[in-house]
Amino acid sequence: MRRYLPEMFSTAAFRLALGSSVILAGVTVLQFSLIYWRTTAYEVERADRLLDREAALMAAQTPADLREQMRLWQTNDLRLLITAAGLFDADRKAIAGNLTTWPETLPVDGGIREITVHPSDQGERLIRAEALPVPGGRILVIGRGLRDLQQIRSIVLQALETCLIPALAFSLLAGIWLSRRGLVRVGRMQLAIDRIMEGGLHERLPVRTGPGRDEMERLAVSVNRMLDRLERLLDEIKGVGDDIAHDLRTPLARVRAGLDRTRLRPQQPRELEAGIDRAIIDLDQCFAIITALLRIGEIDNGRRRGGFVPLDLHQIAIDIVELYEPLAEAAGNRLVLEPGDSVPLVGDRDLLIELAANLVDNAIKFTPSGGTVSVSTHSGRDGPVLRVADTGVGIAEKEQQAVLARFYRSDKSRHIPGSGLGLSLVAAIVRLHSARILVSDATRGGDCAGAVFEVIFPRLAADVPI
């Protein structure tokens, strides 16, 4: 408790509890003020009605009867209702009653005022009183004390203290408890963050399992998901680094060995030229890998979304088929474009051509001579679709997602030249366009005779011009 005391009063929970206590106190005082105001108004109104009624009855009596009643008033029950009364002559001299002096602030007009008097049998009192002329040239003054109002005020104040003080104390104790609870949880999270910053990337912020999580735990869950993502990215970066080193090492080693042989052995000009050409080919392979990685990184940064324009996906398919038909014929395959209509889409034309080119080039490379590669487009239920299918070696089901990773090469493709980055580039372009790619067998669960790549783009918004 003592370790959290300096921070407890600055926490949001304590400040919220303190603010709630102030609001509670204000509302409570307002409620009791309204109760007191309405009760006082009712009591004053009741006293005024009583004074008017008694004054009217006494004023209707004869002078002798009124004087006799004033004499008897001090001994009967009327004294309980009328606490001060006096009968005065025209010169304001007392004739009967317990008021022996004329109240100077009370006009003789029958109106009721609140005044202070000094009855002969009582001390100083605050009363509601009225003065009115009565038969015989005399003046009658009657009044009712406000002792009941003073008692009501005392009761209201006592009730306010009884309610307000425990409520404020409870609110402050609740604020202290909530502050301490929040500080304990924040302390645990800080310890976890410290361990993460020290290199423990497997550490996560503490959260409860099951429903009923509060906002701090929901935030911790989001942070944990972010940490999961960062850990996977770091693992991927480490893996990519290893793959880059592995893939560059082989061609660079060949270049070095070839240059060593060329330098140590006497060479004819033709043999020297052939050695240089082999070195250039190997260096070109290294450059191709580096260029592809930079290209994937550029696309993943999402900086090219500014170049998105409305275009026709089917026209892109037509251009790609025309471009790759000679390559397919050279490989002894057929490249077929399925008939279709215009398929509107919003995207980067150059990148979509690169995407389609990689898929078609990949299909031609992995389709044995005599096979067929078909390209089609259509507007699907979920959006525009580009489909590339082949009759090649196919992709095992367990590898259908792995082939989209950088540098992944299946056992069936290791004999075919390539960097293992073509489909990774396709995946990056798909992510940039918020699309998704599906990889499946051409025979739908058959003997892997052929592979199918389907890229499904988001549905075009209705207000996009085509």
Coordinates of C-alpha atoms in Angstrom, one line a residue:
M1 CA 0.0 0.0 0.0
R2 CA 2.8 2.4 1.0
R3 CA 4.7 1.9 -2.3
Y4 CA 1.7 3.0 -4.3
L5 CA 0.7 6.0 -2.1
P6 CA 2.6 8.7 -3.9
E7 CA 1.1 7.8 -7.2
M8 CA -2.4 6.9 -6.0
F9 CA -3.8 10.4 -5.8
S10 CA -2.7 11.2 -9.4
T11 CA -4.4 8.2 -11.0
A12 CA -7.3 8.6 -13.3
A13 CA -9.4 6.2 -11.1
F14 CA -8.9 8.4 -8.0
R15 CA -9.5 11.6 -9.9
L16 CA -12.7 10.1 -11.3
A17 CA -13.8 9.0 -7.9
L18 CA -13.0 12.4 -6.5
G19 CA -14.9 14.1 -9.3
S20 CA -17.9 11.7 -8.7
S21 CA -17.8 12.6 -5.0
V22 CA -17.9 16.3 -5.7
I23 CA -20.9 15.8 -8.1
L24 CA -22.6 13.6 -5.5
A25 CA -22.1 16.2 -2.8
G26 CA -23.5 18.9 -5.1
V27 CA -26.5 16.8 -6.0
T28 CA -27.2 15.9 -2.4
V29 CA -27.0 19.5 -1.2
L30 CA -29.3 20.5 -4.0
Q31 CA -31.8 17.8 -3.2
F32 CA -31.9 18.8 0.5
S33 CA -32.1 22.5 -0.4
L34 CA -35.2 21.8 -2.5
I35 CA -36.7 19.7 0.3
Y36 CA -36.1 22.5 2.8
W37 CA -37.4 25.2 0.5
R38 CA -40.6 23.3 -0.3
T39 CA -41.2 22.4 3.4
T40 CA -40.6 26.0 4.5
A41 CA -42.9 27.4 1.9
Y42 CA -45.6 24.9 2.9
E43 CA -45.2 25.8 6.6
V44 CA -45.3 29.6 6.0
E45 CA -48.4 29.2 3.8
R46 CA -50.1 27.1 6.5
A47 CA -49.2 29.7 9.2
D48 CA -50.5 32.5 7.1
R49 CA -53.8 30.8 6.4
L50 CA -54.2 30.1 10.2
L51 CA -53.5 33.8 11.0
D52 CA -56.0 35.0 8.4
R53 CA -58.7 32.7 9.7
E54 CA -58.1 33.6 13.4
A55 CA -57.8 37.3 12.7
A56 CA -61.1 37.2 10.8
L57 CA -62.9 35.4 13.7
M58 CA -61.5 37.8 16.4
A59 CA -62.2 40.9 14.4
A60 CA -65.9 39.9 14.1
Q61 CA -66.3 39.9 17.9
T62 CA -67.6 42.8 19.9
P63 CA -65.0 44.9 21.8
A64 CA -66.0 43.3 25.1
D65 CA -66.0 39.8 23.8
L66 CA -62.6 40.4 22.1
R67 CA -61.1 41.7 25.3
E68 CA -62.5 38.7 27.2
Q69 CA -61.1 36.3 24.6
M70 CA -57.7 38.0 24.9
R71 CA -57.8 37.5 28.6
L72 CA -58.8 33.9 28.2
W73 CA -56.3 33.3 25.2
Q74 CA -53.4 32.9 27.5
T75 CA -55.0 30.0 29.3
N76 CA -56.8 28.0 26.5
D77 CA -55.7 25.9 23.6
L78 CA -55.7 28.8 21.2
R79 CA -52.3 29.7 22.6
L80 CA -50.9 26.7 20.8
L81 CA -51.9 28.2 17.5
I82 CA -51.4 31.9 18.2
T83 CA -48.1 32.3 20.1
A84 CA -48.2 36.1 20.3
A85 CA -51.2 38.5 20.5
G86 CA -52.0 42.0 21.6
L87 CA -54.9 44.4 21.7
F88 CA -53.8 48.0 21.4
D89 CA -55.7 51.3 21.5
A90 CA -55.5 54.0 18.8
D91 CA -52.3 55.4 20.5
R92 CA -50.6 51.9 20.1
K93 CA -50.8 51.3 23.9
A94 CA -51.3 47.7 25.0
I95 CA -54.7 46.8 26.4
A96 CA -54.5 43.0 26.6
G97 CA -52.3 40.1 25.4
N98 CA -48.7 39.2 25.8
L99 CA -47.5 41.9 23.4
T100 CA -46.8 44.8 25.7
T101 CA -45.1 47.0 23.1
W102 CA -46.2 47.9 19.6
P103 CA -44.1 46.3 16.9
E104 CA -42.9 49.3 15.0
T105 CA -42.2 47.5 11.7
L106 CA -45.7 46.1 11.4
P107 CA -48.2 48.3 9.4
V108 CA -51.9 48.1 10.2
D109 CA -53.1 46.8 6.8
G110 CA -54.1 43.2 7.4
G111 CA -50.9 41.9 5.6
I112 CA -48.7 39.2 7.1
R113 CA -45.0 40.0 7.7
E114 CA -42.1 38.3 9.4
I115 CA -41.0 40.4 12.4
T116 CA -39.2 40.0 15.7
V117 CA -41.2 40.7 18.9
H118 CA -40.6 40.5 22.6
P119 CA -43.7 38.9 24.3
S120 CA -44.0 39.5 28.0
D121 CA -44.0 35.8 28.8
Q122 CA -41.2 34.8 26.3
G123 CA -37.9 36.0 25.1
E124 CA -37.2 37.5 21.6
R125 CA -39.0 35.5 18.9
L126 CA -39.3 35.5 15.2
I127 CA -43.0 35.3 14.2
R128 CA -45.3 35.7 11.2
A129 CA -47.8 38.5 12.3
E130 CA -50.5 40.7 11.0
A131 CA -52.2 43.8 12.5
L132 CA -55.7 44.9 11.6
P133 CA -58.3 47.4 13.0
V134 CA -61.1 46.0 15.1
P135 CA -64.3 47.6 16.4
G136 CA -63.9 50.2 19.1
G137 CA -61.0 52.0 17.4
R138 CA -58.6 49.3 18.6
I139 CA -55.9 47.4 16.8
L140 CA -55.4 43.6 17.0
V141 CA -52.0 42.0 16.5
I142 CA -51.7 38.3 16.3
G143 CA -48.7 36.2 15.3
R144 CA -47.5 32.6 15.0
G145 CA -43.9 31.6 15.8
L146 CA -41.5 30.1 13.4
R147 CA -40.1 27.6 15.8
D148 CA -41.4 24.7 13.6
L149 CA -39.4 26.1 10.7
Q150 CA -36.3 26.2 12.8
Q151 CA -36.8 22.6 13.8
I152 CA -37.3 21.7 10.2
R153 CA -34.0 23.4 9.3
S154 CA -32.2 21.6 12.0
I155 CA -33.7 18.2 10.9
V156 CA -32.7 18.9 7.3
L157 CA -29.1 19.8 8.2
Q158 CA -28.8 16.7 10.4
A159 CA -30.1 14.5 7.6
L160 CA -27.7 16.1 5.1
E161 CA -24.8 15.4 7.4
T162 CA -26.0 11.9 8.0
C163 CA -26.2 11.1 4.3
L164 CA -23.4 13.2 2.8
I165 CA -20.5 12.4 5.1
P166 CA -20.7 8.6 4.7
A167 CA -21.3 8.9 1.0
L168 CA -18.3 11.0 0.5
A169 CA -16.2 8.8 2.7
F170 CA -17.3 5.7 0.8
S171 CA -16.6 7.4 -2.6
L172 CA -13.1 8.3 -1.5
L173 CA -12.4 4.8 -0.2
A174 CA -13.7 3.3 -3.4
G175 CA -11.4 5.7 -5.4
I176 CA -8.4 4.7 -3.3
W177 CA -9.2 1.0 -3.8
L178 CA -9.7 1.4 -7.5
S179 CA -6.5 3.4 -7.8
R180 CA -4.5 0.8 -5.9
R181 CA -6.0 -2.0 -8.1
G182 CA -5.2 -0.1 -11.3
L183 CA -1.6 0.6 -10.1
V184 CA -1.0 -3.0 -9.3
R185 CA -2.2 -4.1 -12.8
V186 CA -0.1 -1.3 -14.4
G187 CA 2.9 -2.4 -12.4
R188 CA 2.5 -6.0 -13.7
M189 CA 2.3 -4.7 -17.2
Q190 CA 5.3 -2.5 -16.8
L191 CA 7.3 -5.5 -15.6
A192 CA 6.2 -7.5 -18.6
I193 CA 7.1 -4.6 -20.9
D194 CA 10.6 -4.3 -19.2
R195 CA 11.1 -8.0 -19.9
I196 CA 10.1 -7.5 -23.5
M197 CA 12.4 -4.6 -23.9
E198 CA 15.3 -6.7 -22.5
G199 CA 14.8 -9.1 -25.4
G200 CA 12.1 -11.5 -24.1
L201 CA 9.9 -11.2 -27.2
H202 CA 7.9 -14.3 -26.1
E203 CA 6.6 -12.3 -23.1
R204 CA 3.0 -10.9 -23.2
L205 CA 1.0 -8.5 -21.1
P206 CA -1.0 -10.3 -18.4
V207 CA -4.7 -10.6 -19.2
R208 CA -7.5 -12.7 -17.8
T209 CA -9.0 -15.5 -19.9
G210 CA -12.7 -15.6 -20.6
P211 CA -15.4 -12.9 -20.8
G212 CA -15.7 -9.8 -18.7
R213 CA -12.5 -8.1 -19.7
D214 CA -12.4 -4.3 -19.0
E215 CA -10.9 -1.7 -21.3
M216 CA -7.4 -2.1 -20.0
E217 CA -7.4 -5.8 -20.6
R218 CA -8.9 -5.3 -24.1
L219 CA -6.0 -2.9 -24.8
A220 CA -3.6 -5.5 -23.4
V221 CA -5.1 -8.1 -25.8
S222 CA -4.5 -5.7 -28.7
V223 CA -0.9 -5.1 -27.6
N224 CA -0.3 -8.8 -27.3
R225 CA -1.7 -9.3 -30.9
M226 CA 0.7 -6.6 -32.0
L227 CA 3.6 -8.4 -30.2
D228 CA 2.6 -11.7 -31.9
R229 CA 2.7 -9.9 -35.3
L230 CA 6.1 -8.3 -34.5
E231 CA 7.6 -11.6 -33.3
R232 CA 6.5 -13.3 -36.5
L233 CA 7.9 -10.5 -38.6
L234 CA 11.2 -10.6 -36.8
D235 CA 11.3 -14.4 -37.3
E236 CA 10.5 -13.8 -41.0
I237 CA 13.2 -11.2 -41.3
K238 CA 15.7 -13.5 -39.7
G239 CA 14.6 -16.3 -42.0
V240 CA 14.8 -14.0 -45.0
G241 CA 18.2 -12.9 -44.0
D242 CA 19.4 -16.5 -43.8
D243 CA 17.7 -17.3 -47.2
I244 CA 19.3 -14.2 -48.8
A245 CA 22.7 -15.3 -47.6
H246 CA 22.2 -18.8 -48.8
D247 CA 20.9 -17.8 -52.2
L248 CA 23.5 -15.2 -52.9
R249 CA 26.4 -17.4 -51.6
T250 CA 26.1 -20.0 -54.4
P251 CA 26.3 -17.7 -57.4
L252 CA 28.9 -15.5 -55.8
A253 CA 31.0 -18.6 -55.0
R254 CA 30.7 -19.7 -58.6
V255 CA 31.8 -16.2 -59.8
R256 CA 34.8 -16.3 -57.5
A257 CA 35.8 -19.8 -58.5
G258 CA 35.4 -19.0 -62.2
L259 CA 37.5 -15.8 -61.8
D260 CA 40.2 -17.7 -59.9
R261 CA 40.4 -20.3 -62.7
T262 CA 40.5 -17.6 -65.3
R263 CA 43.4 -15.8 -63.5
L264 CA 45.5 -18.9 -62.7
R265 CA 45.3 -20.7 -66.0
P266 CA 46.5 -19.4 -69.3
Q267 CA 43.4 -18.8 -71.4
Q268 CA 42.6 -18.4 -75.0
P269 CA 40.6 -15.2 -75.7
R270 CA 37.5 -17.3 -76.5
E271 CA 37.8 -19.2 -73.2
L272 CA 38.4 -15.9 -71.3
E273 CA 35.3 -14.4 -72.9
A274 CA 33.3 -17.5 -71.9
G275 CA 34.5 -17.3 -68.3
I276 CA 33.5 -13.6 -68.1
D277 CA 30.1 -14.4 -69.6
R278 CA 29.5 -17.1 -66.9
A279 CA 30.5 -14.6 -64.2
I280 CA 28.1 -12.0 -65.6
I281 CA 25.3 -14.6 -65.7
D282 CA 25.9 -15.4 -62.0
L283 CA 26.1 -11.8 -61.0
D284 CA 22.9 -11.1 -62.9
Q285 CA 21.2 -13.8 -60.8
C286 CA 22.4 -12.0 -57.6
F287 CA 21.2 -8.7 -59.0
A288 CA 17.8 -10.3 -59.9
I289 CA 17.4 -11.5 -56.3
I290 CA 18.3 -8.2 -54.8
T291 CA 16.0 -6.3 -57.2
A292 CA 13.1 -8.7 -56.5
L293 CA 13.6 -8.1 -52.7
L294 CA 13.7 -4.4 -53.1
R295 CA 10.6 -4.6 -55.3
I296 CA 8.7 -6.6 -52.7
G297 CA 9.7 -4.2 -50.0
E298 CA 8.6 -1.2 -52.1
I299 CA 5.2 -2.8 -52.8
D300 CA 4.7 -3.8 -49.1
N301 CA 5.3 -0.2 -48.1
G302 CA 2.0 0.6 -49.8
R303 CA 3.4 3.8 -51.4
R304 CA 2.0 3.0 -54.8
R305 CA -1.6 3.2 -53.9
G306 CA -1.6 6.8 -55.2
G307 CA -1.3 5.3 -58.7
F308 CA -4.5 3.3 -58.6
V309 CA -6.7 4.1 -61.6
P310 CA -9.8 2.4 -63.1
L311 CA -8.8 -0.2 -65.6
D312 CA -10.0 -3.4 -67.3
L313 CA -8.6 -6.7 -65.9
H314 CA -9.6 -8.6 -69.0
Q315 CA -7.6 -6.3 -71.2
I316 CA -4.5 -7.0 -69.0
A317 CA -5.1 -10.7 -69.5
I318 CA -5.2 -10.2 -73.3
D319 CA -1.9 -8.2 -73.2
I320 CA -0.2 -10.9 -71.0
V321 CA -1.3 -13.8 -73.2
E322 CA -0.1 -12.0 -76.4
L323 CA 3.2 -11.3 -74.6
Y324 CA 3.8 -14.9 -73.4
E325 CA 2.4 -16.8 -76.4
P326 CA 5.8 -17.1 -78.0
L327 CA 7.4 -18.3 -74.8
A328 CA 4.7 -20.9 -74.3
E329 CA 5.1 -22.1 -77.9
A330 CA 8.8 -22.4 -77.4
A331 CA 8.2 -24.6 -74.4
G332 CA 5.8 -26.8 -76.4
N333 CA 2.7 -25.6 -74.5
R334 CA -0.6 -23.9 -75.4
L335 CA -1.4 -20.6 -73.7
V336 CA -5.2 -20.0 -73.9
L337 CA -7.3 -17.0 -73.0
E338 CA -10.8 -17.9 -72.0
P339 CA -13.4 -15.7 -73.7
G340 CA -14.8 -13.0 -71.5
D341 CA -16.1 -9.5 -71.2
S342 CA -14.7 -6.4 -69.7
V343 CA -13.9 -6.7 -65.9
P344 CA -13.6 -3.3 -64.3
L345 CA -11.1 -2.9 -61.5
V346 CA -9.2 -0.1 -59.7
G347 CA -5.5 -0.8 -59.3
D348 CA -2.0 -0.1 -60.5
R349 CA -1.8 -1.2 -64.1
D350 CA 2.0 -1.9 -64.1
L351 CA 1.8 -4.0 -60.9
L352 CA -1.2 -5.9 -62.1
I353 CA 0.7 -6.7 -65.4
E354 CA 3.6 -7.8 -63.3
L355 CA 1.3 -10.0 -61.2
A356 CA -0.3 -11.7 -64.2
A357 CA 3.1 -12.1 -65.9
N358 CA 4.6 -13.8 -62.9
L359 CA 1.6 -16.2 -62.7
V360 CA 1.7 -17.1 -66.4
D361 CA 5.5 -17.3 -66.5
N362 CA 5.4 -19.6 -63.4
A363 CA 2.7 -21.8 -65.0
I364 CA 4.6 -22.2 -68.3
K365 CA 7.8 -23.1 -66.4
F366 CA 6.1 -25.8 -64.4
T367 CA 4.0 -27.3 -67.2
P368 CA 5.7 -30.1 -69.2
S369 CA 5.8 -29.9 -73.0
G370 CA 2.4 -30.6 -74.5
G371 CA 0.4 -29.0 -71.6
T372 CA -2.0 -26.1 -71.5
V373 CA -2.0 -22.9 -69.5
S374 CA -5.3 -21.1 -69.5
V375 CA -6.0 -17.5 -68.4
S376 CA -9.5 -16.2 -67.6
T377 CA -11.1 -13.2 -65.9
H378 CA -14.7 -12.6 -64.7
S379 CA -16.7 -10.6 -62.3
G380 CA -17.3 -12.9 -59.3
R381 CA -19.7 -12.6 -56.4
D382 CA -17.0 -11.2 -54.2
G383 CA -15.3 -9.1 -56.9
P384 CA -13.2 -9.2 -60.0
V385 CA -11.3 -12.5 -60.5
L386 CA -8.1 -13.4 -62.4
R387 CA -7.6 -17.1 -62.8
V388 CA -4.5 -18.9 -64.2
A389 CA -4.6 -22.7 -64.5
D390 CA -2.1 -25.1 -65.9
T391 CA -1.7 -28.8 -66.4
G392 CA 1.7 -29.0 -64.9
V393 CA 3.1 -30.8 -61.8
G394 CA 0.7 -29.2 -59.4
I395 CA 1.4 -28.1 -55.8
A396 CA 0.9 -30.4 -52.8
E397 CA -1.9 -29.2 -50.5
K398 CA 0.5 -28.7 -47.6
E399 CA 2.7 -26.4 -49.8
Q400 CA -0.1 -24.3 -51.4
Q401 CA 0.3 -21.4 -49.0
A402 CA 4.0 -21.9 -48.4
V403 CA 4.8 -21.3 -52.1
L404 CA 3.8 -17.6 -51.5
A405 CA 6.6 -17.2 -48.9
R406 CA 10.0 -15.7 -49.9
F407 CA 12.6 -18.1 -51.2
Y408 CA 10.3 -21.1 -50.8
R409 CA 11.0 -23.8 -53.4
S410 CA 9.3 -27.1 -53.4
D411 CA 11.0 -30.4 -54.1
K412 CA 9.3 -30.5 -57.5
S413 CA 10.8 -27.1 -58.6
R414 CA 14.4 -27.3 -57.4
H415 CA 15.6 -28.4 -60.8
I416 CA 14.0 -25.4 -62.5
P417 CA 15.9 -22.1 -62.6
G418 CA 14.4 -19.3 -60.4
S419 CA 14.9 -17.3 -57.3
G420 CA 11.9 -18.4 -55.3
L421 CA 10.6 -14.8 -55.2
G422 CA 8.2 -14.6 -58.1
L423 CA 5.1 -15.8 -56.1
S424 CA 6.3 -13.6 -53.1
L425 CA 6.1 -10.6 -55.5
V426 CA 2.6 -11.7 -56.5
A427 CA 1.6 -12.0 -52.9
A428 CA 2.9 -8.5 -52.2
I429 CA 0.9 -7.0 -55.1
V430 CA -2.2 -8.9 -53.9
R431 CA -1.8 -7.4 -50.4
L432 CA -1.3 -3.9 -51.9
H433 CA -4.7 -4.2 -53.7
S434 CA -6.4 -5.6 -50.6
A435 CA -7.1 -8.7 -52.6
R436 CA -6.7 -12.4 -51.7
I437 CA -5.1 -15.3 -53.6
L438 CA -6.3 -18.9 -53.6
V439 CA -4.0 -21.8 -54.6
S440 CA -5.6 -25.1 -55.4
D441 CA -5.3 -28.2 -57.6
A442 CA -6.7 -28.2 -61.1
T443 CA -8.4 -31.5 -60.4
R444 CA -9.8 -30.4 -57.0
G445 CA -8.1 -32.9 -54.6
G446 CA -6.9 -35.2 -57.3
D447 CA -3.4 -36.3 -58.1
C448 CA -2.0 -32.7 -58.2
A449 CA -2.2 -32.7 -62.1
G450 CA -2.0 -28.9 -62.5
A451 CA -2.3 -25.9 -60.3
V452 CA -4.8 -23.1 -60.2
F453 CA -4.1 -19.5 -58.9
E454 CA -7.2 -17.3 -58.4
V455 CA -6.7 -13.7 -57.4
I456 CA -10.0 -12.2 -56.0
F457 CA -10.0 -8.4 -55.9
P458 CA -12.3 -6.3 -53.7
R459 CA -15.7 -5.4 -55.2
L460 CA -15.6 -2.1 -57.0
A461 CA -17.5 0.7 -55.3
A462 CA -20.6 1.9 -57.2
D463 CA -19.4 5.5 -57.5
V464 CA -16.0 4.7 -59.1
P465 CA -16.0 5.8 -62.8
I466 CA -15.0 3.2 -65.3

